[in-house]
């Protein structure tokens, strides 16, 4: 390999040569390797020679000297696992060499960050070989000031890619670091719908300034798409798909596809003179048809369309349910506006899933990445929820206080409070997550009378079954713990039964009600149910105990 | 419209004619309409005439007479919302007519079920116009015996589509109702990877019997795919994509695509003589290239490949992160096995999201639809979890019992137990859902040392901030409720501070540990954290109270 000479100094040149020669077949698994080792001539030939023997491809490598040490960063396409490769390289270089290896991704990003920390400038030699997510992950693991320096030196291409992935806070940071023209250039490297995703996250004023600097065509397209909120069909649809008239021919369609400058390249849209959607034609249809054939002859009516206002989650459900890869978006009059692809759906699902996880844990969805969020941001996003629960729990406390004298006389009562409350809470969240799930999968509909009645009865039955079981066990347990206080144990058991049924019904119906009110079912689930339950527990349990135990004793 | 004559009796003929004439442009929104009205000649011409005036397309309609009443089912492609359409039809038919309208989907399925209930045989006239999910939803809303009758009369096509969507319990039900040959025919209507998804859900014995009855080619393909577990790359990949040799020409590739009998039609796979993956070629590349061009010249190396054993969630993360639509699956030697499409990813995401919802609620993922699961199934799937919590809470109870005398003397202590415990529990689940989310989005990596330390410190800081705030408020609240008992209020406050920090750290670290152990982070979140917290609360709170309050008093 002619490109394996020299020591670290000549690397910047070196890596280009090798990258160009990169070729191979079979597995593709890119690793990041960070090497700290005493510099010496022929160091690279050793390493590249080794990689060659291991059947690994060197995508790129660069480095710099720290005193008489060389710090090398390799991106390798390797048949070996990271740890194997690490060991083999350490064997080769001897024990003074420190080697770290990780797959490209969040882990690899840490090594990239470590490498860039001292020589940010080298990012320009690196960015060509990194996908935006890896680049962004590396940046987010660097100190703020280094990161800001890097934003400025990145190519418009890389910067655009990063902005598309960045959360609002990071975007603000980027906007503050980079001058408007470069920002505009970066955004101009994106598809219209992507550009709009970015613009929508930027403050009004900045957005207008950037729009003014965008290329004419992109600006017009962006302004059109900006009308739709991001969480609607219009907000996620792409307009980068070939559109032709019913009267056009297969020939013309193929010519358009040949350009390959559209996002969607396997389907074309056919519209009439007024732009009303007539149908879709797939590329294999075109290949089969005669060049002079009119498109209206081939156009297949889609199985469904949506209007731009439809919620993106609904769109995702629809496309998943009917296994639709290309869903046209049309206005009320049926004019074609754009198309939602299954790629968009995948993104939506990932985001919505993350949102649900947050909601079920009692959080509003964070508007910035965890790594970027300041401690005070987290504090602000979490406290309101906790205070709400707090307020509700203070009611519980008040109720129990009302029974102070009862507790004074039967202190053991207190011992069962957590048991009963947690059981109620968990039964409730079980029920609600079961229903949230069934709703999400479209197994049941919040609009179907049949389903609502069905859920109610089924949960009533299940809860009674579970409740009696828990009551039975609880009774035995209470008898033991209270040293055979029958009435006390009875009130524990009855509370368990009542609370289980109550919690289950509340937990199961809340999500359905939420859906009917157009709210997110996940939002009302979890902690919410728990607190409602706790209050009823306090009332039922203390009430029962007072009557049964005191009246008895 | 010539097809709008006659009364209900002639419908079965009628609907075909109209369906054939069905055409249109613009919006596509299918509604199901169920009409019960006194039968009379010209009834249909009235309805179809009305639909025509409303600009709605009649996809199909059929019905039967009940005494002198006609029960009509229409599937309409309508520009009006269900309720509007319902009203307009009711106006037309007068008040003796009962009309229900709903969009196709879970809701519409209820109307389909209502219609099929009395005349299951009519399903054969209907199935042609229904997508499998709608058909299945309708069936699941029918009584078991009717449903079983329906399975038998369904076409192989429809039955295959339903089996692909059905859960294990429903599949078993189908297998029991339909004879082997028809089952095999149904499965033979599916793509190999789909057929395998179904076969994998069937009991070993039945699977072998069915495999024996499948067409030769499908059987061979299925046997190959059956080697991979359903939750791996191999389990979700499709093999229905054109594969050619490096030496083949663009001409040959286009010919293969022209047949259009593959699942993936916008990309071809190029392999060498031994079947090693060389690269991918997209259809627009082919259209641009000269027909005699060799494919190896065009083949583009994929950005990544995976081996069949890789977990499907990891595959989804990879494809989302790098925005990959076609991810080749290769064996250790780099031989091409199949391809994972973004469609597959969307399905995986939907399922995994549903799984997480279940786990966060403290459920193992239901193996059958909610509508099918028997009450006893639900009972069995929910009880173990509740008993586990129960066991843990019994510890709490025991701890508190240990302080019986303390409570006797300061009964008010009990009032704050729920407040403190729920706060801890909620802080914990907030922290864990935040981390589960960040892990799911790849914002942080459980393998990155940097990230783990970062999370720990950040949560420590946030929790301290939140804890102090809650402690302050809690102190004030306790002072009021306890009538100025300073030491008691102090122990409430201190407990809140300690518990908040404890709960947050536990909640944040558990998911990371789970990931490192290869478990699902969502599984350890939620209820789990709560119970761990409760025990520590019992210890800290009662301990503090005893020391501070008693020693003081």
Short mmCIF file of C-alpha atoms in Angstrom, two decimals, chain A residues 22 50 71 92 122 132 136 155 172 192 198 289 308 321 327 391 414 453 470 494 540:
data_model
loop_
_atom_site.label_atom_id
_atom_site.label_comp_id
_atom_site.label_asym_id
_atom_site.label_seq_id
_atom_site.Cartn_x
_atom_site.Cartn_y
_atom_site.Cartn_z
CA UNK A 22 -11.23 2.33 -0.05
CA UNK A 50 -1.99 -4.72 10.40
CA UNK A 71 -2.55 10.81 18.81
CA UNK A 92 1.25 -4.50 17.41
CA UNK A 122 -9.24 18.87 12.25
CA UNK A 132 -24.48 14.12 10.85
CA UNK A 136 -23.58 16.01 16.42
CA UNK A 155 -19.10 22.94 5.95
CA UNK A 172 -30.22 28.52 19.23
CA UNK A 192 -37.76 21.74 1.52
CA UNK A 198 -35.45 23.42 11.10
CA UNK A 289 -45.82 0.22 -20.14
CA UNK A 308 -52.98 18.42 5.87
CA UNK A 321 -52.82 -0.38 9.71
CA UNK A 327 -49.96 8.40 1.56
CA UNK A 391 -51.19 19.17 46.44
CA UNK A 414 -50.52 3.00 59.74
CA UNK A 453 -68.93 -1.08 27.39
CA UNK A 470 -55.21 -9.73 46.98
CA UNK A 494 -62.13 -5.00 52.20
CA UNK A 540 -62.14 3.97 52.48
#
